[in-house]
Coordinates of N, CA and C in Angstrom, one line a residue:
M1 N 0.8 -1.2 0.0 CA 0.0 0.0 0.0 C 0.9 1.2 0.0
P2 N 0.5 2.3 -0.8 CA 1.3 3.5 -0.8 C 1.3 4.2 0.6
K3 N 2.4 4.7 1.0 CA 2.4 5.4 2.3 C 1.5 6.6 2.4
D4 N 1.2 7.3 1.2 CA 0.5 8.5 1.3 C -1.0 8.2 1.1
A5 N -1.4 6.9 1.0 CA -2.8 6.6 0.7 C -3.7 7.0 1.9
P6 N -4.9 7.5 1.6 CA -5.8 7.9 2.6 C -6.3 6.7 3.5
T7 N -6.5 7.0 4.8 CA -6.9 5.8 5.6 C -8.5 5.7 5.6
Q8 N -9.2 6.7 5.1 CA -10.6 6.6 5.1 C -11.1 7.1 3.7
L9 N -12.1 6.5 3.2 CA -12.7 6.7 1.9 C -13.4 8.1 1.9
D10 N -13.1 9.0 1.0 CA -13.8 10.2 0.9 C -14.9 10.0 -0.1
L11 N -16.2 9.9 0.4 CA -17.3 9.6 -0.5 C -17.7 10.8 -1.4
S12 N -17.2 12.0 -1.1 CA -17.5 13.2 -1.8 C -16.5 13.3 -3.0
D13 N -15.5 12.6 -3.0 CA -14.5 12.7 -4.1 C -14.0 11.2 -4.3
L14 N -14.6 10.5 -5.4 CA -14.2 9.1 -5.6 C -13.1 8.9 -6.6
G15 N -12.4 10.1 -7.0 CA -11.4 10.1 -7.9 C -11.9 10.7 -9.3
P16 N -10.9 11.1 -10.1 CA -11.2 11.8 -11.3 C -12.1 11.0 -12.3
Y17 N -12.0 9.7 -12.4 CA -12.8 8.9 -13.3 C -14.2 8.9 -12.8
A18 N -14.5 8.6 -11.6 CA -15.8 8.5 -11.0 C -16.5 9.9 -11.0
N19 N -15.6 10.9 -10.8 CA -16.2 12.3 -10.9 C -16.6 12.6 -12.2
A20 N -15.8 12.2 -13.3 CA -16.3 12.5 -14.6 C -17.5 11.8 -15.0
L21 N -17.8 10.7 -14.4 CA -19.1 10.0 -14.5 C -20.3 10.7 -13.9
G22 N -20.0 11.6 -13.0 CA -21.1 12.4 -12.3 C -21.7 11.7 -11.3
L23 N -21.0 10.8 -10.6 CA -21.6 9.9 -9.5 C -21.7 10.7 -8.2
T24 N -22.9 10.7 -7.7 CA -23.2 11.4 -6.4 C -23.7 10.3 -5.4
V25 N -22.9 9.9 -4.4 CA -23.3 8.9 -3.4 C -24.4 9.5 -2.6
T26 N -25.5 8.8 -2.5 CA -26.6 9.2 -1.7 C -26.8 8.5 -0.5
A27 N -26.3 7.3 -0.4 CA -26.3 6.4 0.8 C -25.2 5.6 0.8
A28 N -24.6 5.3 2.0 CA -23.5 4.4 2.1 C -23.4 3.7 3.4
S29 N -23.4 2.4 3.4 CA -23.1 1.7 4.7 C -22.4 0.4 4.3
S30 N -22.1 -0.4 5.2 CA -21.4 -1.6 4.9 C -22.2 -2.6 4.2
D31 N -23.5 -2.4 4.1 CA -24.4 -3.4 3.5 C -24.9 -2.8 2.1
E32 N -24.7 -1.6 1.9 CA -25.3 -1.0 0.6 C -24.8 0.4 0.4
V33 N -24.5 0.6 -0.9 CA -24.0 1.9 -1.4 C -24.9 2.3 -2.6
Q34 N -25.4 3.5 -2.6 CA -26.3 4.0 -3.7 C -25.8 5.3 -4.1
A35 N -25.9 5.5 -5.5 CA -25.5 6.7 -6.1 C -26.4 7.0 -7.2
T36 N -26.5 8.4 -7.5 CA -27.3 8.8 -8.7 C -26.3 9.4 -9.7
W37 N -26.7 9.3 -10.9 CA -25.9 10.0 -12.0 C -26.8 10.2 -13.2
Q38 N -26.3 11.1 -14.0 CA -27.1 11.6 -15.2 C -26.3 11.2 -16.5
V39 N -27.1 10.8 -17.6 CA -26.5 10.5 -18.8 C -26.2 11.8 -19.5
T40 N -24.9 12.1 -19.7 CA -24.5 13.3 -20.5 C -23.9 12.9 -21.8
E41 N -23.8 13.9 -22.7 CA -23.2 13.6 -24.0 C -21.9 13.0 -23.9
A42 N -21.1 13.4 -22.9 CA -19.7 12.8 -22.8 C -19.7 11.4 -22.6
L43 N -20.9 10.7 -22.2 CA -20.9 9.3 -21.9 C -21.6 8.5 -23.0
L44 N -21.9 9.1 -24.1 CA -22.6 8.4 -25.3 C -21.7 7.7 -26.2
Q45 N -22.1 6.7 -26.7 CA -21.4 6.0 -27.9 C -21.9 6.7 -29.2
P46 N -21.4 6.3 -30.4 CA -21.7 6.9 -31.5 C -23.3 7.0 -32.0
Y47 N -24.0 6.0 -31.5 CA -25.4 6.0 -31.8 C -26.2 6.8 -30.9
G48 N -25.6 7.6 -30.0 CA -26.4 8.5 -29.1 C -27.0 7.8 -27.9
L49 N -26.4 6.6 -27.6 CA -26.9 5.9 -26.4 C -25.8 5.9 -25.3
L50 N -26.2 5.7 -24.1 CA -25.2 5.6 -23.0 C -24.2 4.5 -23.3
H51 N -23.0 4.8 -23.3 CA -21.9 3.7 -23.5 C -21.9 2.7 -22.5
G52 N -21.8 1.4 -22.8 CA -21.8 0.3 -21.9 C -20.6 0.3 -20.9
G53 N -19.5 0.9 -21.4 CA -18.4 1.1 -20.5 C -18.6 2.0 -19.3
A54 N -19.5 2.9 -19.5 CA -20.0 3.8 -18.4 C -20.6 3.0 -17.3
H55 N -21.5 2.0 -17.8 CA -22.2 1.2 -16.8 C -21.1 0.3 -16.0
C56 N -20.1 -0.2 -16.8 CA -19.1 -1.1 -16.1 C -18.4 -0.3 -15.2
A57 N -18.1 1.0 -15.4 CA -17.3 1.9 -14.5 C -18.1 2.1 -13.3
V58 N -19.4 2.3 -13.4 CA -20.3 2.6 -12.3 C -20.3 1.3 -11.4
V59 N -20.5 0.2 -12.0 CA -20.6 -1.0 -11.3 C -19.3 -1.2 -10.5
E60 N -18.2 -1.1 -11.2 CA -16.9 -1.3 -10.6 C -16.7 -0.3 -9.3
T61 N -17.0 1.0 -9.6 CA -16.9 2.0 -8.6 C -17.7 1.8 -7.3
L62 N -19.0 1.5 -7.5 CA -19.8 1.4 -6.4 C -19.5 0.0 -5.6
A63 N -19.2 -1.1 -6.3 CA -18.8 -2.3 -5.7 C -17.6 -2.1 -4.8
S64 N -16.6 -1.3 -5.4 CA -15.4 -1.1 -4.7 C -15.5 -0.2 -3.4
V65 N -16.4 0.8 -3.6 CA -16.7 1.7 -2.5 C -17.4 0.8 -1.4
A66 N -18.3 0.0 -1.7 CA -19.0 -0.7 -0.7 C -18.2 -1.8 -0.1
A67 N -17.4 -2.4 -0.8 CA -16.4 -3.4 -0.3 C -15.4 -2.8 0.7
S68 N -15.0 -1.6 0.2 CA -13.9 -0.8 1.0 C -14.6 -0.4 2.4
I69 N -15.8 0.0 2.4 CA -16.5 0.4 3.6 C -16.6 -0.9 4.5
W70 N -17.0 -2.0 4.0 CA -17.2 -3.1 4.8 C -15.8 -3.7 5.4
L71 N -14.7 -3.6 4.6 CA -13.5 -4.0 5.0 C -12.9 -3.1 6.1
G72 N -13.2 -1.7 5.9 CA -12.8 -0.8 6.8 C -11.3 -0.6 6.8
P73 N -10.7 -0.3 8.1 CA -9.3 0.0 8.2 C -8.5 -1.3 8.2
E74 N -9.1 -2.5 8.0 CA -8.3 -3.7 8.0 C -7.4 -3.7 6.6
G75 N -7.8 -3.0 5.7 CA -7.0 -3.0 4.4 C -7.7 -2.3 3.3
R76 N -7.4 -2.8 2.0 CA -8.0 -2.2 0.9 C -8.5 -3.4 -0.1
V77 N -9.3 -3.0 -1.1 CA -9.8 -3.9 -2.0 C -9.4 -3.6 -3.4
V78 N -9.3 -4.6 -4.3 CA -9.1 -4.4 -5.7 C -10.0 -5.3 -6.4
G79 N -10.5 -4.8 -7.6 CA -11.4 -5.6 -8.3 C -10.6 -6.6 -9.2
T80 N -11.3 -7.8 -9.3 CA -10.6 -8.9 -10.0 C -11.5 -9.3 -11.2
T81 N -12.7 -9.1 -11.1 CA -13.6 -9.4 -12.3 C -14.8 -8.4 -12.3
N82 N -15.3 -8.2 -13.5 CA -16.5 -7.3 -13.6 C -17.3 -7.8 -14.8
S83 N -18.5 -8.3 -14.6 CA -19.4 -8.7 -15.6 C -20.7 -7.9 -15.5
T84 N -20.9 -7.2 -16.5 CA -22.1 -6.2 -16.5 C -23.0 -6.5 -17.7
D85 N -24.3 -6.7 -17.4 CA -25.3 -6.8 -18.5 C -26.1 -5.6 -18.8
F86 N -26.4 -5.3 -19.9 CA -27.3 -4.1 -20.3 C -28.6 -4.5 -20.7
Y87 N -29.7 -3.9 -20.1 CA -31.1 -4.4 -20.4 C -31.9 -3.3 -21.2
R88 N -31.6 -2.0 -20.9 CA -32.4 -1.0 -21.5 C -31.5 0.2 -22.0
A89 N -31.8 0.6 -23.2 CA -30.9 1.8 -23.7 C -31.4 3.1 -23.0
T90 N -30.4 4.0 -22.8 CA -30.8 5.2 -22.2 C -30.0 6.4 -23.0
G91 N -30.5 7.5 -22.9 CA -30.0 8.6 -23.7 C -29.7 9.9 -22.8
T92 N -29.2 10.9 -23.4 CA -28.9 12.1 -22.8 C -30.0 12.7 -21.8
G93 N -29.6 13.1 -20.7 CA -30.5 13.7 -19.7 C -31.2 12.7 -18.8
E94 N -31.1 11.5 -19.1 CA -31.8 10.6 -18.1 C -31.1 10.4 -16.8
Q95 N -31.7 10.4 -15.7 CA -31.3 10.3 -14.4 C -31.3 8.8 -14.0
L96 N -30.2 8.3 -13.5 CA -30.0 6.8 -13.1 C -29.8 6.8 -11.7
T97 N -30.1 5.6 -11.1 CA -29.7 5.4 -9.7 C -29.2 3.9 -9.7
S98 N -28.0 3.8 -9.1 CA -27.3 2.5 -9.1 C -27.1 2.2 -7.5
T99 N -27.3 1.0 -7.3 CA -27.2 0.4 -5.9 C -26.3 -0.8 -5.8
A100 N -25.4 -0.8 -4.9 CA -24.5 -2.0 -4.7 C -24.9 -2.8 -3.4
R101 N -25.0 -4.1 -3.6 CA -25.4 -4.9 -2.4 C -24.5 -6.2 -2.5
P102 N -24.2 -6.7 -1.3 CA -23.1 -7.9 -1.2 C -23.9 -9.2 -1.7
L103 N -23.1 -9.9 -2.3 CA -23.5 -11.4 -2.5 C -22.7 -12.3 -1.7
H104 N -21.4 -11.9 -1.4 CA -20.5 -12.7 -0.6 C -19.4 -11.7 0.0
R105 N -19.1 -12.0 1.3 CA -18.1 -11.2 2.0 C -17.3 -12.2 2.8
G106 N -16.1 -12.4 2.4 CA -15.3 -13.3 3.1 C -14.0 -12.8 3.5
R107 N -13.1 -13.7 4.0 CA -11.9 -13.2 4.5 C -10.9 -12.7 3.5
T108 N -10.9 -13.3 2.2 CA -10.0 -12.9 1.2 C -10.7 -12.3 0.0
R109 N -12.1 -12.5 -0.1 CA -12.7 -12.1 -1.3 C -14.1 -11.5 -1.0
Q110 N -14.6 -10.7 -1.9 CA -16.0 -10.2 -1.8 C -16.6 -10.2 -3.1
V111 N -17.8 -10.3 -3.2 CA -18.6 -10.3 -4.5 C -19.8 -9.3 -4.3
W112 N -19.9 -8.3 -5.1 CA -21.1 -7.4 -5.0 C -21.9 -7.4 -6.3
R113 N -23.2 -7.1 -6.2 CA -24.0 -7.0 -7.3 C -24.4 -5.4 -7.3
V114 N -24.3 -4.9 -8.5 CA -24.9 -3.5 -8.7 C -25.9 -3.4 -9.7
E115 N -27.1 -2.9 -9.3 CA -28.3 -2.7 -10.2 C -28.4 -1.2 -10.4
T116 N -28.7 -0.8 -11.8 CA -29.0 0.5 -12.1 C -30.5 0.6 -12.7
Y117 N -31.2 1.6 -12.2 CA -32.6 1.8 -12.6 C -32.7 3.2 -13.1
D118 N -33.7 3.4 -14.1 CA -34.1 4.8 -14.5 C -35.1 5.3 -13.7
D119 N -35.6 6.5 -13.9 CA -36.5 7.3 -13.2 C -37.8 6.5 -13.1
S120 N -38.1 5.6 -14.1 CA -39.4 4.9 -14.1 C -39.2 3.6 -13.4
H121 N -38.1 3.4 -12.6 CA -37.8 2.2 -11.9 C -37.8 0.9 -12.8
R122 N -37.2 1.2 -14.0 CA -36.9 0.0 -14.9 C -35.4 -0.3 -14.9
L123 N -35.2 -1.6 -14.9 CA -33.8 -2.1 -14.8 C -33.1 -1.7 -16.0
V124 N -32.0 -1.0 -15.9 CA -31.3 -0.6 -17.2 C -30.0 -1.4 -17.3
A125 N -29.3 -1.7 -16.2 CA -28.1 -2.6 -16.3 C -27.8 -3.1 -14.9
A126 N -27.2 -4.3 -14.9 CA -26.8 -5.0 -13.6 C -25.4 -5.6 -13.9
G127 N -24.6 -5.6 -12.8 CA -23.3 -6.1 -13.0 C -22.8 -6.8 -11.6
Q128 N -21.8 -7.5 -11.7 CA -21.3 -8.2 -10.5 C -19.8 -8.1 -10.6
V129 N -19.2 -7.7 -9.4 CA -17.8 -7.5 -9.3 C -17.3 -8.4 -8.2
A130 N -16.2 -9.0 -8.5 CA -15.5 -9.8 -7.5 C -14.2 -8.9 -7.0
L131 N -14.0 -8.9 -5.7 CA -12.8 -8.0 -5.3 C -11.9 -8.8 -4.3
Q132 N -10.7 -8.6 -4.4 CA -9.8 -9.2 -3.5 C -9.5 -8.3 -2.3
N133 N -9.6 -8.8 -1.1 CA -9.3 -8.1 0.2 C -7.8 -8.1 0.3
L134 N -7.2 -6.9 0.4 CA -5.8 -6.8 0.5 C -5.6 -6.3 2.0
R135 N -5.5 -7.2 2.9 CA -5.4 -6.8 4.4 C -4.1 -6.2 4.7
A136 N -4.1 -5.1 5.6 CA -2.8 -4.4 5.9 C -1.9 -5.4 6.6

């Protein structure tokens, strides 16, 4: 672990990449992390739809945040797999809500599922991330 690494996660600043996605954490506990975000032109693929990579990034980010909260000061987590499925196309201006919940939390590994819904409560995307616990 880098010596200058923060000891606590700052939920108001998840890093430049997550900030570029426009993620706003609205709830965070060791059992669930929720964030809202809006589809902007910067997140579109050439056909004018939200790029699947944005979903993958949100899934990875929220799973990592949730897993880090659960592990706490015992160490850090790093993602080892990310599998994200896309169910509904979305376009510019749509508001999305993504929620991470645990599927498994063990000594060396965690698995979290993240679901994203639109304002009409329709499932837009869902993903699963496995993370390695790197204990201090």
